Every structure is written in C-alpha cells, then in structure tokens.
Amino acid sequence: MDAIERDRVLHFFSKAKTLQENRKAERLGDATAGLALLKAAASARAARLSHQRASPNVFHVLGMQNREEVPARVVAWLLDPQGTHGLGTRVLLDFVTLLLRKRPQHGREALIRILNDASLWSTAVYREESEGGDRVDILVHAPMASIVIEVKMASSEHGQQTKRYARRYRRAKGTAFVYLAPSGAPPPSSAEFIGFSYNDLCDTVVQAIEDYEIHGGTLSILQQFVLLLREWG
C-alpha cells in the first residue's frame, strides 16, 4: 500500500470515528433533554401534590365532590339575601343579570321583575320544595317573581321532569326556570328552562370574589367551591 492509499484509509477511518462520536453526543443530548423533561414533570406533580396537601378542599375531604347536593345547597345559600355569606342580594342580582344576557325566550319578564324589585331583601329561598308530588331542587321566591332551578351533575333528567315542573310552577306574576348542569349535558325536555352550566356559575362566583369584600369564612368556602366548579365544567 503506497502512502496515498494509506492516507485515504486513515482519512476514511477518521471520518467514521468522528461521525460515530457525533451520533453518540446526539444520543447523549437527547437522553439528557428527556431526563430534564421527566424531572420537570415530576417537580410540577410534586408541587401540585404539595399544594393539595397544604390546601385541602373540604368537599373532597367529605367525599361530596360528585354529589348534586353540594351545588344545590351552595347555590341556594348564595341566592338567599338573608344568607350568612353577608353578600345580601348581590349574588342573586348577578345571577339574574347573567341569565338575561343569555337572551332567554322564556322567563325574561320574570327575571326583569326580580332585577327591578326594590323589596328583593324579602326573597325566600327553599331547597327541595315539594308541590303536587314534584320536588324542585331550588325555589327562589321573590316578591315580584320566582325562579325554579333544577340541578344536575352525572344524572340526566328523569321522565321529562322539567316539563312537569314548568306546568306546575308557573305563576301569574311570572316564573323563570333554570337548568344547572355540566357543559355539554343533554338539554332539558322543557324549552322553558334556561340552560346554565357550571362554567357559568363559576364565572358568577369568581366575579363576586373579585368585586365584593367577603369575610374569611365565606371567602374560603367560595374559593373551594370554585375549584369544584372548574372540575365539573
């Protein structure tokens, strides 16, 4: 083998070695990047778990996070001007305003009456109000009109119950009907019911937290309730 041929062979092996080292460096770099991503994900998960341990949600602690009773009770409490939340009629007025923004085909007159009612402080709110064998989840009985609220979570409507409620709870002075359910849930059988999602309710509660001065106990309840609403959608 002459000197020229030998130089060619040496050059070939040198290039092969360099290529091999480059590929090895690339694989090492990919592995390092992958390890960094795994560490970041593990760190984020640890932070979430730490936050959950530091700020437990009372609804989860009680095992009530998937029960319809929770939104029904909290909503009834918030809409009651005499409720211990100390917000008076503010949440009720915000709720009615948001319903009107949906431009409902039914119940609009009743909602406007409530919005303009100077005696709204005397509104009474009832849970599981029964009439003629039917039991509605929430009945808001204001001096000038009423609101009937049916609450759903995992279950769907039973036996066209909203049609029965619409027939039974119509009032001469006006009644608005609201169907509170997760986003994407099947619509109610009665066209008189205004659809209202947990995302809508979350917006209402978050707005109240931002706009009003709320004392510690109520604020803690509402903050934990907002976390549940975001889970429900």
PDB file of C-alpha atoms in Angstrom:
ATOM      1  CA  MET A   1       0.000   0.000   0.000  1.00  0.00           C
ATOM      2  CA  ASP A   2       1.564   3.269  -1.058  1.00  0.00           C
ATOM      3  CA  ALA A   3       1.459   6.489   1.000  1.00  0.00           C
ATOM      4  CA  ILE A   4      -1.509   7.974  -0.887  1.00  0.00           C
ATOM      5  CA  GLU A   5      -3.666   4.893  -0.401  1.00  0.00           C
ATOM      6  CA  ARG A   6      -2.677   4.742   3.277  1.00  0.00           C
ATOM      7  CA  ASP A   7      -3.694   8.373   3.766  1.00  0.00           C
ATOM      8  CA  ARG A   8      -7.074   7.682   2.163  1.00  0.00           C
ATOM      9  CA  VAL A   9      -7.705   4.738   4.510  1.00  0.00           C
ATOM     10  CA  LEU A  10      -6.680   6.756   7.555  1.00  0.00           C
ATOM     11  CA  HIS A  11      -8.896   9.644   6.450  1.00  0.00           C
ATOM     12  CA  PHE A  12     -11.864   7.269   5.986  1.00  0.00           C
ATOM     13  CA  PHE A  13     -11.499   5.784   9.484  1.00  0.00           C
ATOM     14  CA  SER A  14     -11.040   9.239  10.959  1.00  0.00           C
ATOM     15  CA  LYS A  15     -14.317  10.442   9.395  1.00  0.00           C
ATOM     16  CA  ALA A  16     -16.104   7.291  10.568  1.00  0.00           C
ATOM     17  CA  LYS A  17     -14.855   7.795  14.110  1.00  0.00           C
ATOM     18  CA  THR A  18     -15.907  11.456  14.078  1.00  0.00           C
ATOM     19  CA  LEU A  19     -19.382  10.520  12.798  1.00  0.00           C
ATOM     20  CA  GLN A  20     -19.718   7.871  15.476  1.00  0.00           C
ATOM     21  CA  GLU A  21     -18.713  10.339  18.194  1.00  0.00           C
ATOM     22  CA  ASN A  22     -21.200  12.920  16.882  1.00  0.00           C
ATOM     23  CA  ARG A  23     -24.032  10.393  16.927  1.00  0.00           C
ATOM     24  CA  LYS A  24     -23.070   9.357  20.442  1.00  0.00           C
ATOM     25  CA  ALA A  25     -23.131  13.019  21.532  1.00  0.00           C
ATOM     26  CA  GLU A  26     -26.568  13.485  19.936  1.00  0.00           C
ATOM     27  CA  ARG A  27     -27.943  10.432  21.724  1.00  0.00           C
ATOM     28  CA  LEU A  28     -26.483  11.675  24.991  1.00  0.00           C
ATOM     29  CA  GLY A  29     -28.013  15.097  24.376  1.00  0.00           C
ATOM     30  CA  ASP A  30     -31.455  13.555  23.659  1.00  0.00           C
ATOM     31  CA  ALA A  31     -31.209  11.453  26.797  1.00  0.00           C
ATOM     32  CA  THR A  32     -30.220  14.495  28.849  1.00  0.00           C
ATOM     33  CA  ALA A  33     -33.104  16.538  27.447  1.00  0.00           C
ATOM     34  CA  GLY A  34     -35.518  13.684  28.086  1.00  0.00           C
ATOM     35  CA  LEU A  35     -34.275  13.348  31.653  1.00  0.00           C
ATOM     36  CA  ALA A  36     -34.712  17.091  32.152  1.00  0.00           C
ATOM     37  CA  LEU A  37     -38.324  16.868  30.940  1.00  0.00           C
ATOM     38  CA  LEU A  38     -39.019  13.954  33.283  1.00  0.00           C
ATOM     39  CA  LYS A  39     -37.537  15.876  36.193  1.00  0.00           C
ATOM     40  CA  ALA A  40     -39.624  18.955  35.319  1.00  0.00           C
ATOM     41  CA  ALA A  41     -42.814  16.884  35.126  1.00  0.00           C
ATOM     42  CA  ALA A  42     -42.023  15.177  38.434  1.00  0.00           C
ATOM     43  CA  SER A  43     -41.304  18.541  40.038  1.00  0.00           C
ATOM     44  CA  ALA A  44     -44.596  20.001  38.773  1.00  0.00           C
ATOM     45  CA  ARG A  45     -46.526  16.987  40.044  1.00  0.00           C
ATOM     46  CA  ALA A  46     -44.805  17.234  43.434  1.00  0.00           C
ATOM     47  CA  ALA A  47     -45.717  20.937  43.586  1.00  0.00           C
ATOM     48  CA  ARG A  48     -49.378  20.147  42.815  1.00  0.00           C
ATOM     49  CA  LEU A  49     -49.475  17.428  45.455  1.00  0.00           C
ATOM     50  CA  SER A  50     -47.805  19.726  47.946  1.00  0.00           C
ATOM     51  CA  HIS A  51     -50.359  22.445  47.229  1.00  0.00           C
ATOM     52  CA  GLN A  52     -53.215  19.957  47.594  1.00  0.00           C
ATOM     53  CA  ARG A  53     -51.845  18.773  50.920  1.00  0.00           C
ATOM     54  CA  ALA A  54     -51.356  22.360  52.070  1.00  0.00           C
ATOM     55  CA  SER A  55     -54.836  23.467  50.887  1.00  0.00           C
ATOM     56  CA  PRO A  56     -57.253  20.535  51.175  1.00  0.00           C
ATOM     57  CA  ASN A  57     -60.691  21.017  49.664  1.00  0.00           C
ATOM     58  CA  VAL A  58     -63.360  20.400  52.292  1.00  0.00           C
ATOM     59  CA  PHE A  59     -65.748  18.963  49.693  1.00  0.00           C
ATOM     60  CA  HIS A  60     -63.166  16.335  48.724  1.00  0.00           C
ATOM     61  CA  VAL A  61     -62.399  15.633  52.381  1.00  0.00           C
ATOM     62  CA  LEU A  62     -66.097  14.935  52.991  1.00  0.00           C
ATOM     63  CA  GLY A  63     -66.367  12.825  49.822  1.00  0.00           C
ATOM     64  CA  MET A  64     -69.097  15.109  48.469  1.00  0.00           C
ATOM     65  CA  GLN A  65     -67.336  16.407  45.353  1.00  0.00           C
ATOM     66  CA  ASN A  66     -69.623  14.473  42.987  1.00  0.00           C
ATOM     67  CA  ARG A  67     -72.957  14.912  44.727  1.00  0.00           C
ATOM     68  CA  GLU A  68     -75.688  17.159  43.327  1.00  0.00           C
ATOM     69  CA  GLU A  69     -76.497  18.186  46.871  1.00  0.00           C
ATOM     70  CA  VAL A  70     -73.318  20.310  47.000  1.00  0.00           C
ATOM     71  CA  PRO A  71     -74.086  22.785  44.171  1.00  0.00           C
ATOM     72  CA  ALA A  72     -77.765  22.811  45.147  1.00  0.00           C
ATOM     73  CA  ARG A  73     -77.000  23.768  48.747  1.00  0.00           C
ATOM     74  CA  VAL A  74     -74.269  26.297  47.945  1.00  0.00           C
ATOM     75  CA  VAL A  75     -76.308  27.986  45.194  1.00  0.00           C
ATOM     76  CA  ALA A  76     -79.396  28.192  47.412  1.00  0.00           C
ATOM     77  CA  TRP A  77     -77.243  29.718  50.160  1.00  0.00           C
ATOM     78  CA  LEU A  78     -75.669  32.293  47.823  1.00  0.00           C
ATOM     79  CA  LEU A  79     -79.005  33.349  46.283  1.00  0.00           C
ATOM     80  CA  ASP A  80     -80.607  33.902  49.681  1.00  0.00           C
ATOM     81  CA  PRO A  81     -80.308  37.606  50.625  1.00  0.00           C
ATOM     82  CA  GLN A  82     -80.524  36.565  54.279  1.00  0.00           C
ATOM     83  CA  GLY A  83     -77.729  34.001  53.923  1.00  0.00           C
ATOM     84  CA  THR A  84     -74.785  34.012  56.323  1.00  0.00           C
ATOM     85  CA  HIS A  85     -72.452  34.857  53.420  1.00  0.00           C
ATOM     86  CA  GLY A  86     -73.074  38.554  54.142  1.00  0.00           C
ATOM     87  CA  LEU A  87     -73.450  39.468  50.452  1.00  0.00           C
ATOM     88  CA  GLY A  88     -77.131  40.368  50.658  1.00  0.00           C
ATOM     89  CA  THR A  89     -78.824  40.477  47.254  1.00  0.00           C
ATOM     90  CA  ARG A  90     -75.593  40.927  45.266  1.00  0.00           C
ATOM     91  CA  VAL A  91     -75.149  37.333  44.054  1.00  0.00           C
ATOM     92  CA  LEU A  92     -78.867  36.985  43.274  1.00  0.00           C
ATOM     93  CA  LEU A  93     -78.732  40.136  41.131  1.00  0.00           C
ATOM     94  CA  ASP A  94     -75.536  38.974  39.390  1.00  0.00           C
ATOM     95  CA  PHE A  95     -77.155  35.587  38.713  1.00  0.00           C
ATOM     96  CA  VAL A  96     -80.293  37.168  37.219  1.00  0.00           C
ATOM     97  CA  THR A  97     -78.183  39.542  35.111  1.00  0.00           C
ATOM     98  CA  LEU A  98     -76.186  36.648  33.643  1.00  0.00           C
ATOM     99  CA  LEU A  99     -79.399  34.771  32.844  1.00  0.00           C
ATOM    100  CA  LEU A 100     -80.736  37.805  30.991  1.00  0.00           C
ATOM    101  CA  ARG A 101     -77.528  38.039  28.971  1.00  0.00           C
ATOM    102  CA  LYS A 102     -78.383  34.623  27.554  1.00  0.00           C
ATOM    103  CA  ARG A 103     -81.398  36.260  25.889  1.00  0.00           C
ATOM    104  CA  PRO A 104     -83.877  33.610  27.049  1.00  0.00           C
ATOM    105  CA  GLN A 105     -87.072  33.059  25.074  1.00  0.00           C
ATOM    106  CA  HIS A 106     -88.946  32.237  28.275  1.00  0.00           C
ATOM    107  CA  GLY A 107     -88.837  33.760  31.757  1.00  0.00           C
ATOM    108  CA  ARG A 108     -87.392  37.089  30.659  1.00  0.00           C
ATOM    109  CA  GLU A 109     -90.234  39.142  32.141  1.00  0.00           C
ATOM    110  CA  ALA A 110     -89.909  37.361  35.498  1.00  0.00           C
ATOM    111  CA  LEU A 111     -86.152  37.996  35.589  1.00  0.00           C
ATOM    112  CA  ILE A 112     -86.608  41.687  34.789  1.00  0.00           C
ATOM    113  CA  ARG A 113     -89.155  41.973  37.603  1.00  0.00           C
ATOM    114  CA  ILE A 114     -86.647  40.472  40.037  1.00  0.00           C
ATOM    115  CA  LEU A 115     -83.879  42.749  38.782  1.00  0.00           C
ATOM    116  CA  ASN A 116     -86.044  45.854  39.364  1.00  0.00           C
ATOM    117  CA  ASP A 117     -87.564  44.703  42.654  1.00  0.00           C
ATOM    118  CA  ALA A 118     -86.842  47.212  45.437  1.00  0.00           C
ATOM    119  CA  SER A 119     -88.027  44.720  48.069  1.00  0.00           C
ATOM    120  CA  LEU A 120     -85.685  41.905  46.995  1.00  0.00           C
ATOM    121  CA  TRP A 121     -84.343  41.610  50.543  1.00  0.00           C
ATOM    122  CA  SER A 122     -87.523  39.755  51.493  1.00  0.00           C
ATOM    123  CA  THR A 123     -86.840  36.992  48.933  1.00  0.00           C
ATOM    124  CA  ALA A 124     -87.141  33.466  50.372  1.00  0.00           C
ATOM    125  CA  VAL A 125     -85.106  30.547  49.029  1.00  0.00           C
ATOM    126  CA  TYR A 126     -86.257  26.943  49.506  1.00  0.00           C
ATOM    127  CA  ARG A 127     -84.439  23.644  48.977  1.00  0.00           C
ATOM    128  CA  GLU A 128     -86.285  20.593  47.630  1.00  0.00           C
ATOM    129  CA  GLU A 129     -89.582  22.416  47.553  1.00  0.00           C
ATOM    130  CA  SER A 130     -92.401  19.923  47.043  1.00  0.00           C
ATOM    131  CA  GLU A 131     -95.666  20.601  45.279  1.00  0.00           C
ATOM    132  CA  GLY A 132     -98.096  18.001  43.968  1.00  0.00           C
ATOM    133  CA  GLY A 133     -95.553  15.189  44.254  1.00  0.00           C
ATOM    134  CA  ASP A 134     -92.819  17.047  42.358  1.00  0.00           C
ATOM    135  CA  ARG A 135     -89.754  18.254  44.247  1.00  0.00           C
ATOM    136  CA  VAL A 136     -87.600  21.011  42.737  1.00  0.00           C
ATOM    137  CA  ASP A 137     -84.006  21.452  43.853  1.00  0.00           C
ATOM    138  CA  ILE A 138     -84.182  25.220  44.464  1.00  0.00           C
ATOM    139  CA  LEU A 139     -87.103  27.641  44.542  1.00  0.00           C
ATOM    140  CA  VAL A 140     -86.265  31.348  44.725  1.00  0.00           C
ATOM    141  CA  HIS A 141     -89.480  33.077  45.784  1.00  0.00           C
ATOM    142  CA  ALA A 142     -89.040  36.836  45.302  1.00  0.00           C
ATOM    143  CA  PRO A 143     -91.843  39.352  45.959  1.00  0.00           C
ATOM    144  CA  MET A 144     -92.375  40.060  42.244  1.00  0.00           C
ATOM    145  CA  ALA A 145     -91.493  36.719  40.593  1.00  0.00           C
ATOM    146  CA  SER A 146     -89.915  33.317  41.168  1.00  0.00           C
ATOM    147  CA  ILE A 147     -87.030  31.212  39.859  1.00  0.00           C
ATOM    148  CA  VAL A 148     -87.114  27.411  39.774  1.00  0.00           C
ATOM    149  CA  ILE A 149     -83.678  25.761  39.494  1.00  0.00           C
ATOM    150  CA  GLU A 150     -83.141  22.122  38.611  1.00  0.00           C
ATOM    151  CA  VAL A 151     -79.615  20.860  39.389  1.00  0.00           C
ATOM    152  CA  LYS A 152     -77.939  18.016  37.511  1.00  0.00           C
ATOM    153  CA  MET A 153     -74.468  16.542  37.636  1.00  0.00           C
ATOM    154  CA  ALA A 154     -73.850  12.973  36.469  1.00  0.00           C
ATOM    155  CA  SER A 155     -77.511  12.007  36.148  1.00  0.00           C
ATOM    156  CA  SER A 156     -79.807  13.133  33.363  1.00  0.00           C
ATOM    157  CA  GLU A 157     -83.389  14.319  33.520  1.00  0.00           C
ATOM    158  CA  HIS A 158     -85.933  11.751  34.715  1.00  0.00           C
ATOM    159  CA  GLY A 159     -89.275  11.288  32.993  1.00  0.00           C
ATOM    160  CA  GLN A 160     -89.419  14.756  31.422  1.00  0.00           C
ATOM    161  CA  GLN A 161     -89.480  16.244  34.902  1.00  0.00           C
ATOM    162  CA  THR A 162     -88.737  19.763  33.638  1.00  0.00           C
ATOM    163  CA  LYS A 163     -91.973  19.738  31.621  1.00  0.00           C
ATOM    164  CA  ARG A 164     -93.886  18.777  34.775  1.00  0.00           C
ATOM    165  CA  TYR A 165     -92.128  21.494  36.781  1.00  0.00           C
ATOM    166  CA  ALA A 166     -92.895  24.100  34.113  1.00  0.00           C
ATOM    167  CA  ARG A 167     -96.589  23.218  34.184  1.00  0.00           C
ATOM    168  CA  ARG A 168     -96.808  23.064  37.969  1.00  0.00           C
ATOM    169  CA  TYR A 169     -94.732  26.079  38.974  1.00  0.00           C
ATOM    170  CA  ARG A 170     -95.958  28.679  36.515  1.00  0.00           C
ATOM    171  CA  ARG A 171     -97.140  31.710  38.444  1.00  0.00           C
ATOM    172  CA  ALA A 172     -99.366  34.558  37.354  1.00  0.00           C
ATOM    173  CA  LYS A 173     -96.679  37.034  38.402  1.00  0.00           C
ATOM    174  CA  GLY A 174     -94.051  35.133  36.426  1.00  0.00           C
ATOM    175  CA  THR A 175     -91.562  32.321  36.882  1.00  0.00           C
ATOM    176  CA  ALA A 176     -88.168  31.742  35.280  1.00  0.00           C
ATOM    177  CA  PHE A 177     -86.865  28.180  35.018  1.00  0.00           C
ATOM    178  CA  VAL A 178     -83.142  27.344  35.122  1.00  0.00           C
ATOM    179  CA  TYR A 179     -81.389  24.078  34.296  1.00  0.00           C
ATOM    180  CA  LEU A 180     -77.987  23.918  36.019  1.00  0.00           C
ATOM    181  CA  ALA A 181     -75.843  21.152  34.506  1.00  0.00           C
ATOM    182  CA  PRO A 182     -72.304  20.493  33.206  1.00  0.00           C
ATOM    183  CA  SER A 183     -71.346  21.923  29.823  1.00  0.00           C
ATOM    184  CA  GLY A 184     -72.377  19.563  27.033  1.00  0.00           C
ATOM    185  CA  ALA A 185     -75.087  17.839  29.080  1.00  0.00           C
ATOM    186  CA  PRO A 186     -78.309  16.901  27.238  1.00  0.00           C
ATOM    187  CA  PRO A 187     -80.754  19.840  27.197  1.00  0.00           C
ATOM    188  CA  PRO A 188     -83.895  19.751  29.361  1.00  0.00           C
ATOM    189  CA  SER A 189     -87.112  18.431  27.852  1.00  0.00           C
ATOM    190  CA  SER A 190     -88.872  21.734  28.556  1.00  0.00           C
ATOM    191  CA  ALA A 191     -87.940  24.651  26.321  1.00  0.00           C
ATOM    192  CA  GLU A 192     -88.943  26.994  29.151  1.00  0.00           C
ATOM    193  CA  PHE A 193     -85.777  26.139  31.081  1.00  0.00           C
ATOM    194  CA  ILE A 194     -82.722  28.363  30.601  1.00  0.00           C
ATOM    195  CA  GLY A 195     -79.523  26.354  30.323  1.00  0.00           C
ATOM    196  CA  PHE A 196     -76.872  27.380  32.864  1.00  0.00           C
ATOM    197  CA  SER A 197     -73.570  25.491  33.081  1.00  0.00           C
ATOM    198  CA  TYR A 198     -71.174  25.070  35.975  1.00  0.00           C
ATOM    199  CA  ASN A 199     -68.757  27.242  33.986  1.00  0.00           C
ATOM    200  CA  ASP A 200     -71.405  29.985  34.026  1.00  0.00           C
ATOM    201  CA  LEU A 201     -71.836  29.517  37.755  1.00  0.00           C
ATOM    202  CA  CYS A 202     -68.066  29.597  38.229  1.00  0.00           C
ATOM    203  CA  ASP A 203     -67.940  32.951  36.412  1.00  0.00           C
ATOM    204  CA  THR A 204     -70.643  34.294  38.744  1.00  0.00           C
ATOM    205  CA  VAL A 205     -68.830  33.192  41.895  1.00  0.00           C
ATOM    206  CA  VAL A 206     -65.404  34.371  40.705  1.00  0.00           C
ATOM    207  CA  GLN A 207     -66.902  37.759  39.830  1.00  0.00           C
ATOM    208  CA  ALA A 208     -68.366  38.008  43.326  1.00  0.00           C
ATOM    209  CA  ILE A 209     -64.974  37.186  44.865  1.00  0.00           C
ATOM    210  CA  GLU A 210     -63.315  39.897  42.770  1.00  0.00           C
ATOM    211  CA  ASP A 211     -65.984  42.581  43.184  1.00  0.00           C
ATOM    212  CA  TYR A 212     -67.112  42.332  46.800  1.00  0.00           C
ATOM    213  CA  GLU A 213     -65.492  42.437  50.201  1.00  0.00           C
ATOM    214  CA  ILE A 214     -66.060  38.952  51.577  1.00  0.00           C
ATOM    215  CA  HIS A 215     -65.203  37.843  55.106  1.00  0.00           C
ATOM    216  CA  GLY A 216     -62.807  34.950  55.691  1.00  0.00           C
ATOM    217  CA  GLY A 217     -65.208  32.057  56.250  1.00  0.00           C
ATOM    218  CA  THR A 218     -67.323  32.792  53.186  1.00  0.00           C
ATOM    219  CA  LEU A 219     -64.249  33.516  51.068  1.00  0.00           C
ATOM    220  CA  SER A 220     -62.718  30.136  51.921  1.00  0.00           C
ATOM    221  CA  ILE A 221     -65.949  28.315  51.034  1.00  0.00           C
ATOM    222  CA  LEU A 222     -66.284  30.149  47.729  1.00  0.00           C
ATOM    223  CA  GLN A 223     -62.656  29.573  46.743  1.00  0.00           C
ATOM    224  CA  GLN A 224     -63.015  25.835  47.349  1.00  0.00           C
ATOM    225  CA  PHE A 225     -66.361  25.814  45.563  1.00  0.00           C
ATOM    226  CA  VAL A 226     -64.755  27.467  42.520  1.00  0.00           C
ATOM    227  CA  LEU A 227     -62.209  24.632  42.325  1.00  0.00           C
ATOM    228  CA  LEU A 228     -65.083  22.124  42.244  1.00  0.00           C
ATOM    229  CA  LEU A 229     -66.955  24.100  39.595  1.00  0.00           C
ATOM    230  CA  ARG A 230     -63.875  24.013  37.376  1.00  0.00           C
ATOM    231  CA  GLU A 231     -63.784  20.233  37.765  1.00  0.00           C
ATOM    232  CA  TRP A 232     -67.453  19.920  36.835  1.00  0.00           C
ATOM    233  CA  GLY A 233     -67.336  22.322  33.834  1.00  0.00           C
TER     234      GLY A 233
END
